Coordinates of C-alpha atoms and ligand atoms in Angstrom, one line a residue:
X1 CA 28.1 -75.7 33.3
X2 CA 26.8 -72.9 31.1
X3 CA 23.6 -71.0 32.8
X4 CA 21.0 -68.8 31.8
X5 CA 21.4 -65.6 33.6
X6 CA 19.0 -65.2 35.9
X7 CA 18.5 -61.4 35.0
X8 CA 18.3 -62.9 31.3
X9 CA 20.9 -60.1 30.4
X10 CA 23.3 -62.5 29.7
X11 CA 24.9 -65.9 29.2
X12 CA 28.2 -65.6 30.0
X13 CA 30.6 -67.5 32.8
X14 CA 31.4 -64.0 34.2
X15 CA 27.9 -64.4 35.9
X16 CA 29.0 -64.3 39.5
X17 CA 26.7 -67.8 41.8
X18 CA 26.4 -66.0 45.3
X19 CA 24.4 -67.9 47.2
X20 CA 22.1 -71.5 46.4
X21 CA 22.7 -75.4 45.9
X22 CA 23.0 -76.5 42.1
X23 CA 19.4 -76.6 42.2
X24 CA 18.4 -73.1 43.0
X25 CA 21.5 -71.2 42.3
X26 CA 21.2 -67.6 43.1
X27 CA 23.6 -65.6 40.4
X28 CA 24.1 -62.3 39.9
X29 CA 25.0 -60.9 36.5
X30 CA 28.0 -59.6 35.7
X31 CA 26.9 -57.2 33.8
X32 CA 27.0 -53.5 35.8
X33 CA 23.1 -52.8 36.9
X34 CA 22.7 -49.3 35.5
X35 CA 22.9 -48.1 32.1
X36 CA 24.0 -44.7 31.3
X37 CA 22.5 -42.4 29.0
X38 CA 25.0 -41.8 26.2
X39 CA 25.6 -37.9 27.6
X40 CA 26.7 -39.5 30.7
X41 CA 28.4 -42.6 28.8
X42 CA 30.5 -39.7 27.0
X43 CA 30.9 -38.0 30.5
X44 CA 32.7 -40.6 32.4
X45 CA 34.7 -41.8 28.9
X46 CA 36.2 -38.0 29.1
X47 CA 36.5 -38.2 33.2
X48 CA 38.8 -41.9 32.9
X49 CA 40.1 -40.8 30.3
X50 CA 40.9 -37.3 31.3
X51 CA 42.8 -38.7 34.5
X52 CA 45.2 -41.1 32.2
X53 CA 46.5 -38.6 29.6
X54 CA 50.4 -37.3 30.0
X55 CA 52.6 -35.0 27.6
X56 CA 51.9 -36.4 24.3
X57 CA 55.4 -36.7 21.8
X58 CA 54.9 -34.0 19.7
X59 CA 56.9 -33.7 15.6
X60 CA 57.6 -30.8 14.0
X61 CA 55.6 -30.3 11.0
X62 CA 55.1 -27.7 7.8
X63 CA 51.9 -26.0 8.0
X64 CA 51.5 -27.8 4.4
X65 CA 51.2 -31.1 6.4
X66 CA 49.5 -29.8 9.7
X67 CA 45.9 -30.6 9.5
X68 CA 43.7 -31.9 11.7
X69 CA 46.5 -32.2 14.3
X70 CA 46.5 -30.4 16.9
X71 CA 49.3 -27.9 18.0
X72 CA 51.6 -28.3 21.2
X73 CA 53.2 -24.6 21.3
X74 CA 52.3 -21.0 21.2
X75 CA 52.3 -19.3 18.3
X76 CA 52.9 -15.0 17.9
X77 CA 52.5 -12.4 15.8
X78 CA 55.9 -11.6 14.1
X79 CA 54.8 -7.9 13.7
X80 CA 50.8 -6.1 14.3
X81 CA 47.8 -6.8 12.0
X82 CA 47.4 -5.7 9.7
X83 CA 50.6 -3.6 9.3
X84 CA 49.9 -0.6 8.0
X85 CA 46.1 1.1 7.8
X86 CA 44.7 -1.1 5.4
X87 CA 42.0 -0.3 2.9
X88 CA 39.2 -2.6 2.1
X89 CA 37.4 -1.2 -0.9
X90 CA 38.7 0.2 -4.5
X91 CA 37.8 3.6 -4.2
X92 CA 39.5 6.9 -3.4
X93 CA 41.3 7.8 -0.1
X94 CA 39.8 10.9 1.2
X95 CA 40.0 13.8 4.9
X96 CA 36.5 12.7 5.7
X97 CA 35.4 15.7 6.0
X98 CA 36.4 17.4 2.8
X99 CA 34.2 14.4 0.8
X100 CA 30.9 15.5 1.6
X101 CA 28.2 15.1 -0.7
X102 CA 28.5 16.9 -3.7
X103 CA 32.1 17.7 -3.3
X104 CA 35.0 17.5 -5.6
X105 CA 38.2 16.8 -4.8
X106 CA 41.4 17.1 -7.2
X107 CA 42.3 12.7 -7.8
X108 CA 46.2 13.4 -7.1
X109 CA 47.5 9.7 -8.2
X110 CA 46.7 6.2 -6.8
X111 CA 47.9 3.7 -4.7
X112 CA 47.9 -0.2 -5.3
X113 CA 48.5 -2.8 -2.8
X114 CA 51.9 -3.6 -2.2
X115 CA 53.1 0.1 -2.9
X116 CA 55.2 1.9 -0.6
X117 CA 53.4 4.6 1.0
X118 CA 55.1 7.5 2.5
X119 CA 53.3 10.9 0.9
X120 CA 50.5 12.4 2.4
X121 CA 47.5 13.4 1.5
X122 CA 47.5 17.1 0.6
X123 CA 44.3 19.2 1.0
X124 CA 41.7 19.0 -1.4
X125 CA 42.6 16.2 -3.0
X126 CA 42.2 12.5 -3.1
X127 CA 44.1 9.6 -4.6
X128 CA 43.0 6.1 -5.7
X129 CA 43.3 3.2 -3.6
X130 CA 42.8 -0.2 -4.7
X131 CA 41.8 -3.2 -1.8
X132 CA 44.9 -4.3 0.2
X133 CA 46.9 -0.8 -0.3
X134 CA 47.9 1.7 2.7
X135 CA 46.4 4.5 3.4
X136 CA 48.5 7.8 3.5
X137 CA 49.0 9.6 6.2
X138 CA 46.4 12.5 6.4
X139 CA 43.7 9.9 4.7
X140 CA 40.9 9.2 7.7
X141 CA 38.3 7.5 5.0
X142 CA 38.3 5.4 1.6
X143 CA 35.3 6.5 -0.3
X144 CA 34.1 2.8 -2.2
X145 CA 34.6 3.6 -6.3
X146 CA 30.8 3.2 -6.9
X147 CA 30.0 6.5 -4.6
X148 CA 31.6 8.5 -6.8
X149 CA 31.7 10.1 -10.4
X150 CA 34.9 10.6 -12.1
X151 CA 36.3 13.4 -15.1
X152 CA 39.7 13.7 -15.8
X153 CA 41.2 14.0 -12.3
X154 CA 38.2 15.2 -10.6
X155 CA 36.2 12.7 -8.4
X156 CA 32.7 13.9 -7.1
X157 CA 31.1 12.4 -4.2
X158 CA 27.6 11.3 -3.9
X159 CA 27.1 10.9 -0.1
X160 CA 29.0 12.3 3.0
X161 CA 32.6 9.9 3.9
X162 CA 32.2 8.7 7.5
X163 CA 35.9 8.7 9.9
X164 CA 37.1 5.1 9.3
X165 CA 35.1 4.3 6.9
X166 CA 36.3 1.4 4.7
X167 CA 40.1 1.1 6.8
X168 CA 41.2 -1.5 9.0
X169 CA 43.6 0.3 11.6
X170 CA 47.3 -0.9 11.9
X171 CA 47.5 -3.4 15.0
X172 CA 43.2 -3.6 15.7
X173 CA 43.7 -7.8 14.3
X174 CA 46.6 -8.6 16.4
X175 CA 49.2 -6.8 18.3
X176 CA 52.8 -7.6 17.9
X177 CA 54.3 -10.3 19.8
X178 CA 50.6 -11.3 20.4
X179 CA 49.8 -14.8 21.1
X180 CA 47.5 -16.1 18.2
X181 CA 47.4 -20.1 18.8
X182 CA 47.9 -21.9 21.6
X183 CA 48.9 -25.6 22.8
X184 CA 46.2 -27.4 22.5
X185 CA 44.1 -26.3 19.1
X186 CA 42.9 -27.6 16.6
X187 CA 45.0 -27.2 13.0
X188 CA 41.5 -26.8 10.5
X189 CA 42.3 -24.2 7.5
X190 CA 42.3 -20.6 9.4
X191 CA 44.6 -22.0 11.9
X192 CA 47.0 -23.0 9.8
X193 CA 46.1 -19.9 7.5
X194 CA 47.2 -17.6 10.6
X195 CA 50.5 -19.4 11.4
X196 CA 51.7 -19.1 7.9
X197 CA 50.5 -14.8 8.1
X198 CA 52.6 -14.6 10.9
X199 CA 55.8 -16.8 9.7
X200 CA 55.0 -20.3 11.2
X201 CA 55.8 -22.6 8.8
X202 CA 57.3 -25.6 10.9
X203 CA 54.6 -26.2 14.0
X204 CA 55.1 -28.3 16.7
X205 CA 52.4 -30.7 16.9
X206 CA 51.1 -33.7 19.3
X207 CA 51.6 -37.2 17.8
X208 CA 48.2 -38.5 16.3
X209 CA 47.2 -41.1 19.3
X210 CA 48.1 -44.6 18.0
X211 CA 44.6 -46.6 17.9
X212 CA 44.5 -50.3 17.8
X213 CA 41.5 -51.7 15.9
X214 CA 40.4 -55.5 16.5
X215 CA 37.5 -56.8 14.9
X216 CA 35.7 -60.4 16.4
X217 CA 34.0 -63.1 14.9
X218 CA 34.1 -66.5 13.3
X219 CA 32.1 -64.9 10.8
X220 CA 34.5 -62.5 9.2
X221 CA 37.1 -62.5 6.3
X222 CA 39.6 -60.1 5.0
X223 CA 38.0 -57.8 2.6
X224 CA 40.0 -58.7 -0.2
X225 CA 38.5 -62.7 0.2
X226 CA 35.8 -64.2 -1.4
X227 CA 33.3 -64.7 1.6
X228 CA 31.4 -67.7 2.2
X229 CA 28.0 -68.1 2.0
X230 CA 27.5 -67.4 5.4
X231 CA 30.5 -65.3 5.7
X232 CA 30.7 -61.5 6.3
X233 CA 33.8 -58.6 4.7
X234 CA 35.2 -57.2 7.6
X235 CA 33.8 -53.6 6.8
X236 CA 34.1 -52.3 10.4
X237 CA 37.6 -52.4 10.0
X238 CA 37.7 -50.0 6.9
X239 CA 34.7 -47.6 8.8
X240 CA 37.1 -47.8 12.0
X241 CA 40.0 -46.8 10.1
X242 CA 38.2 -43.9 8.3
X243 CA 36.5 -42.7 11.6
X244 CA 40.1 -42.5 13.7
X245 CA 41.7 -40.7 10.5
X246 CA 38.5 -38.1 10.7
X247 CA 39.0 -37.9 14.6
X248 CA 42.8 -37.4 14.2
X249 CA 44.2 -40.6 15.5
X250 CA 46.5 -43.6 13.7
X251 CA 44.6 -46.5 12.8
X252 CA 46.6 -49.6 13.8
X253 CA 44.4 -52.6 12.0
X254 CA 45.2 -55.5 13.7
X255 CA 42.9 -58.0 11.7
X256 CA 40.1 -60.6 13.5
X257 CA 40.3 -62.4 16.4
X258 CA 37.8 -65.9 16.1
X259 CA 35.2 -66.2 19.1
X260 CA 37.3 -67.8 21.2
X261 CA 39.2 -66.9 24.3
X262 CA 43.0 -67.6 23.4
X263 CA 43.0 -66.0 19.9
X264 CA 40.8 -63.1 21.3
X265 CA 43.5 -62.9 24.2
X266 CA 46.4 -62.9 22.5
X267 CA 45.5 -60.3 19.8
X268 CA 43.7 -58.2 22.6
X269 CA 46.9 -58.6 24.3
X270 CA 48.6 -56.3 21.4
X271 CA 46.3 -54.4 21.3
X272 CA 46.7 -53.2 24.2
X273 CA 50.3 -51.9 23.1
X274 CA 48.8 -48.9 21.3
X275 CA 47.1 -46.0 23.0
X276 CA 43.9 -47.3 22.6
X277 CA 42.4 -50.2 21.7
X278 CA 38.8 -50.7 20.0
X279 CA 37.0 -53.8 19.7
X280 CA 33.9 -54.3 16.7
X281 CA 31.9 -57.4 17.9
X282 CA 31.5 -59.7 20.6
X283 CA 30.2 -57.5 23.4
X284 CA 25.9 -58.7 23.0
X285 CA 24.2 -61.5 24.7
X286 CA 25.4 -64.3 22.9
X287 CA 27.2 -67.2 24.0
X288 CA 30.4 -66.2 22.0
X289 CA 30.2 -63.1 23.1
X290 CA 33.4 -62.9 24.7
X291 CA 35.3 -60.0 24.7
X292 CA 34.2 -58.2 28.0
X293 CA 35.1 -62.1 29.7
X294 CA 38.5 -61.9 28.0
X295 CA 39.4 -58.6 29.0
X296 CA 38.2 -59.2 32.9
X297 CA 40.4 -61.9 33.0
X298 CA 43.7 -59.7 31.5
X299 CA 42.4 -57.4 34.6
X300 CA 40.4 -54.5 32.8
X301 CA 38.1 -52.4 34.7
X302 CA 34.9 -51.5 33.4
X303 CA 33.2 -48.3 33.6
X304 CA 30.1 -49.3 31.8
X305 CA 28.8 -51.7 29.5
X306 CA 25.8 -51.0 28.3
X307 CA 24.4 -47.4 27.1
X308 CA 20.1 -46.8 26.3
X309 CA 21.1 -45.8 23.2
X310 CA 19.8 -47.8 19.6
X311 CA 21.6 -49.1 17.8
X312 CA 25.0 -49.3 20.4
X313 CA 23.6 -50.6 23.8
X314 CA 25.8 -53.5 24.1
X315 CA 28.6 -50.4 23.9
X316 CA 32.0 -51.2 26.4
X317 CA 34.1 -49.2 27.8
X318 CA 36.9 -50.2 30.5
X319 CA 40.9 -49.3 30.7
X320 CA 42.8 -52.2 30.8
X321 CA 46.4 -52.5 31.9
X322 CA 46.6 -48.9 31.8
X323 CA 44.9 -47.8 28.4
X324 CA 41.5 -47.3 27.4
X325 CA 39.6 -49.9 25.5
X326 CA 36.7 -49.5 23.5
X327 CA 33.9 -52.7 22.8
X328 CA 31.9 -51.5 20.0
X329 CA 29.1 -53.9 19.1
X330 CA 29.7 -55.4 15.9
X331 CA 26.7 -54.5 13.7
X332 CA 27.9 -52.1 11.0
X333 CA 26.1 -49.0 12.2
X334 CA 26.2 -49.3 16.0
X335 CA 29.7 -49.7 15.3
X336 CA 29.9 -46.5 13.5
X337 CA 26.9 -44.7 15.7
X338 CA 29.4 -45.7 19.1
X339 CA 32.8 -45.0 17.8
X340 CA 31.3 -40.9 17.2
X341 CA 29.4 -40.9 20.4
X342 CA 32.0 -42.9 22.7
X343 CA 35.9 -43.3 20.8
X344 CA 36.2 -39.9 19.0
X345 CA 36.5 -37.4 22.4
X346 CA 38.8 -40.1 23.8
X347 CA 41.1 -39.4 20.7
X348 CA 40.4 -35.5 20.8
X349 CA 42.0 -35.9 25.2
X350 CA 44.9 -38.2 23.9
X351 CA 45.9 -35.6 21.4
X352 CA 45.8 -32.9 23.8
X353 CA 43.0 -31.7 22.9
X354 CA 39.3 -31.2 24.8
X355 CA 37.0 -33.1 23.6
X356 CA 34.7 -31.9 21.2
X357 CA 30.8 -31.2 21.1
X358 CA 28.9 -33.7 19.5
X359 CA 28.2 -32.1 16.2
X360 CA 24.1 -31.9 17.3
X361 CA 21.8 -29.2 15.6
X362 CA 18.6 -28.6 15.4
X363 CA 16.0 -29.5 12.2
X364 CA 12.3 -29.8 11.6
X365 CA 11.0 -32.7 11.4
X366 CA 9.6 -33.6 7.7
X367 CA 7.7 -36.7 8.4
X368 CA 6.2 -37.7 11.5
X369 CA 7.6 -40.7 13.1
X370 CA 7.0 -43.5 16.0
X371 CA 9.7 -45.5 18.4
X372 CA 9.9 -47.4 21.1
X373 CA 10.7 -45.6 23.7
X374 CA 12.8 -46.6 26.5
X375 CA 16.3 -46.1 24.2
X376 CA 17.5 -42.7 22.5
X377 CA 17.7 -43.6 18.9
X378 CA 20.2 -42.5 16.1
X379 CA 18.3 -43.0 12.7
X380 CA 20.0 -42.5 9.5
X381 CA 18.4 -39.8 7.8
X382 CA 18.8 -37.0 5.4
X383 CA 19.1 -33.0 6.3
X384 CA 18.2 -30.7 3.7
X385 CA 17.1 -26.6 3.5
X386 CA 13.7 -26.1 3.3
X387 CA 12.4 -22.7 2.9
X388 CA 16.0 -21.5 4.6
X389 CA 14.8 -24.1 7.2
X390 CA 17.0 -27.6 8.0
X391 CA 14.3 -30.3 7.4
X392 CA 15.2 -33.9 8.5
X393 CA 13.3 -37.2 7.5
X394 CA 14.8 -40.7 9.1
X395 CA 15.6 -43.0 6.4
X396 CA 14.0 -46.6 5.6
X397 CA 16.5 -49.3 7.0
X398 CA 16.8 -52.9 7.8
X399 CA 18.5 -52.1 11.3
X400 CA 21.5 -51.4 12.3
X401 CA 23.8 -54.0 9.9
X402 CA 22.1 -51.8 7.5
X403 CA 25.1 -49.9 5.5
X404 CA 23.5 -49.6 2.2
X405 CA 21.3 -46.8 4.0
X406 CA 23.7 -45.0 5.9
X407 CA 25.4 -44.2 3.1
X408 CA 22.4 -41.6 1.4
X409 CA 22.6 -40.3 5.2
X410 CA 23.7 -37.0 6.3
X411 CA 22.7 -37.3 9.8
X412 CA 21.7 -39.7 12.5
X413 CA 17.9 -38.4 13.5
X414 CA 18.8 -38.4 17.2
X415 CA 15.1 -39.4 19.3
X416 CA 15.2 -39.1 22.6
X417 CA 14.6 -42.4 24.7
X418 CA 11.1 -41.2 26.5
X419 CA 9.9 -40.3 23.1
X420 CA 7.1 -42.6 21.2
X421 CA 6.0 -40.2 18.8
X422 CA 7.2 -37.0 17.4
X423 CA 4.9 -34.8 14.9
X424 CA 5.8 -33.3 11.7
X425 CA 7.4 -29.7 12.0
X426 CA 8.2 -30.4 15.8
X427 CA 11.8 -29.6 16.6
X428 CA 14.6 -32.4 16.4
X429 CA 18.0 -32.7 17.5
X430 CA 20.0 -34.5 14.3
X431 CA 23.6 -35.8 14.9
X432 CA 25.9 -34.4 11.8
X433 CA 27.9 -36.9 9.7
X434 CA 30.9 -34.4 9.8
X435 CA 32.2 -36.4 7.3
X436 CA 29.5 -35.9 4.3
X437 CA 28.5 -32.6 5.3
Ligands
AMP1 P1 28.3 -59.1 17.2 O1 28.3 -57.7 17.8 O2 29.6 -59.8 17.2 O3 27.2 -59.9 17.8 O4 28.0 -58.9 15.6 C1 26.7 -58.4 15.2 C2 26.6 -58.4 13.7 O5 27.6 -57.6 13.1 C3 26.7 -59.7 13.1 O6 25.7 -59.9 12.1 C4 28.1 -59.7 12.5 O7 28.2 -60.6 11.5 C5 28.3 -58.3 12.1 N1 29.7 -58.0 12.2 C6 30.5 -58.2 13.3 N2 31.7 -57.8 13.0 C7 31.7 -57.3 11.8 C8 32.8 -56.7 11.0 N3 34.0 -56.6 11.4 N4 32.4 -56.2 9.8 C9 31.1 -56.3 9.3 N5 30.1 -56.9 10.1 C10 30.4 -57.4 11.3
MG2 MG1 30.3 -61.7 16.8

């Protein structure tokens, strides 16, 4: 017989009688007693986490095809940087201390970038140099073109040439044979812009972590179907997707499982063959509610199940048979507030990477505001510059199934659980949609 948990937390079978007759059962809930704050929700997700990952299979790929993944070798300079003294202005190659103001100096013939460079400099005079061109020997300064007067092949100076001025030694950017990336980094844009300087077109780089995605509910059709009146698109799968692309892993879409306990066990079961498996739905208080029961029974251990967090406090998180599973309640937005907070830095440690910072800033507050307190809440909102100031105002939403307003957000409005009221221009911390922004 099904009964009410005693701790009202839940209804589930997984509710544990210890002692009592059928009259006055005593039962404690399954659930675990304390719930984390998301900081230390994200802290043991990295710990578990942390202590299961191995050498990843890496591929060899063309920095054309490299981003977002992250590297698995060292990569070094083929020569210094820059290779030669280096000029950073148009303007005229001086001694220093011949172009003083005032001073003329004979404009011998110029220089452009890629020219080879061997003359020097002789006394007295100067040459023009263009941006990108080496600086010949004898040269100590490059005097920018709008400091100076030109006639013919005299240059005057207007102000006194400082030592260095307007060079870029040989060798002060890298040294040669210098290590510039290293296993574990991140492939954005400069990254990969600084392996192709140095020759690195082919890197060796971690496979993206495979991540099964396995949405729940009697509810839910394919996207492409014509729901029912009471039936519900499968959205979270298409937000999953997107968010373990952005994070770097390989969405595996495995479909729905119905609220029962064989389908859900036999798809979980799959699952379970990827590197990690994530679950929308089925993890609340209701009686179909089933996942967490499923996934006890194939033997998963749970290191917590519920987070003070709104929306996302029904959030899972457990390894079973070895790999890391995530239960992400299934309203739209908690599943998308929970997969950032909880399923990204799990991807960042299975791709050899560490996990990364929450993308968290600071903003003023536009509009003052009133929660509950009790739960730290991410509200969408909307960061903009205000007087060279990031001003953030929360959004009006339904609640968390609420997609229609996430999408004008730029940021989840992050208030902190003992917080009731917050003031207009008081300091906020806002949670980046790294996405949008
Ligand atoms: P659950 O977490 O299973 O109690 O679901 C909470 C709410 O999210 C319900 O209104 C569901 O219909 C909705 N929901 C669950 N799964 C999905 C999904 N895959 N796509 C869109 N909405 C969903
Ligand atoms: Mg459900």
């Amino acid at each position: 017989m099904q009964r009410l948990c005693p701790q009202g937390r839940c209804w589930r079978a997984g509710c544990k009688e210890v002692t009592g007759d059928s009259w006055h059962p005593v039962i404690e809930c399954h659930r675990l007693s304390e719930m984390l704050t998301f900081e230390e929700a994200r802290g043991k997700i990295i710990e578990e986490v942390g202590k299961r990952t191995g050498p990843r299979a890496t591929a060899s790929l063309s920095v054309w095809d490299a981003l977002g993944l992250v590297l698995a070798q060292e990569v070094k300079t083929d020569r210094e940087y820059p290779p030669f003294n280096r000029s950073t202005r148009d303007g005229y190659a001086v001694r220093s201390n011949e172009a003083l103001p005032g001073a003329q100096l004979n404009c011998v013939g110029e220089i452009k970038a890629g020219d080879t460079v061997r003359d020097t400099l002789p006394a007295g005079t100067c040459l023009q140099i263009m941006t990108g061109a080496a600086i010949p020997a004898d040269a100590d300064a490059v005097v920018m073109i709008e400091h100076s007067s030109r006639d013919g092949d005299i240059v005057r100076f207007e102000r006194a040439a400082q030592q260095g001025q307007n060079i870029v030694p040989r060798g002060s950017e890298a040294a040669a044979a210098q290590t510039i990336l290293t296993p574990g980094m991140r492939l954005g844009y400069a990254e990969l812009a600084l392996a192709a300087q140095v020759g690195a077109v082919q890197l060796q780089c971690a496979q993206r972590p495979r991540v099964a995605i396995l949405s729940t509910g009697d509810e839910i059709v394919l996207i492409d179907e014509t729901p029912g009146p009471f039936q519900i698109r499968n959205s979270n799968s298409v937000s999953l997707a997107a968010q373990i692309r952005l994070a770097g892993g390989e969405p595996v879409v495995l479909g729905n499982a119905a609220d029962r306990m064989d389908d859900l066990g036999e798809k979980i079961e799959r699952g379970l063959k990827e590197d990690v498996l994530v679950l929308s739905g089925g993890v609340s208080m209701g009686k179909y509610d089933l996942v967490e029961n499923v996934l006890k029974a194939m033997g998963a251990e749970f290191f917590f199940d519920a987070v003070a967090i709104r929306p996302g406090k029904p959030a899972v998180f457990g390894v079973c048979q070895g790999k890391p599973v995530f239960g992400l309640p299934g309203n739209p937005v908690s599943t998308m507030v929970t997969f950032e907070l909880f399923v990204a830095p799990a991807i960042d440690l299975l791709s050899g990477a560490e996990a990364r910072a929450l993308p968290l800033v600071e903003a003023r507050l536009a509009e003052a505001m009133k929660e509950k307190p009790g739960l730290a809440h991410f509200l969408p909102a909307r960061v903009d510059w205000h007087d060279r100031v990031p001003e953030v105002k929360a959004l009006r939403w339904q609640g968390s199934g609420d997609i229609a307003a996430l999408a004008k957000a730029n940021c989840f409005l992050v208030v902190p659980a003992d917080r009731e009221t917050i003031e207009v221009g008081e300091r906020v911390s806002i949670l980046l949609r790294k996405d949008v922004v």
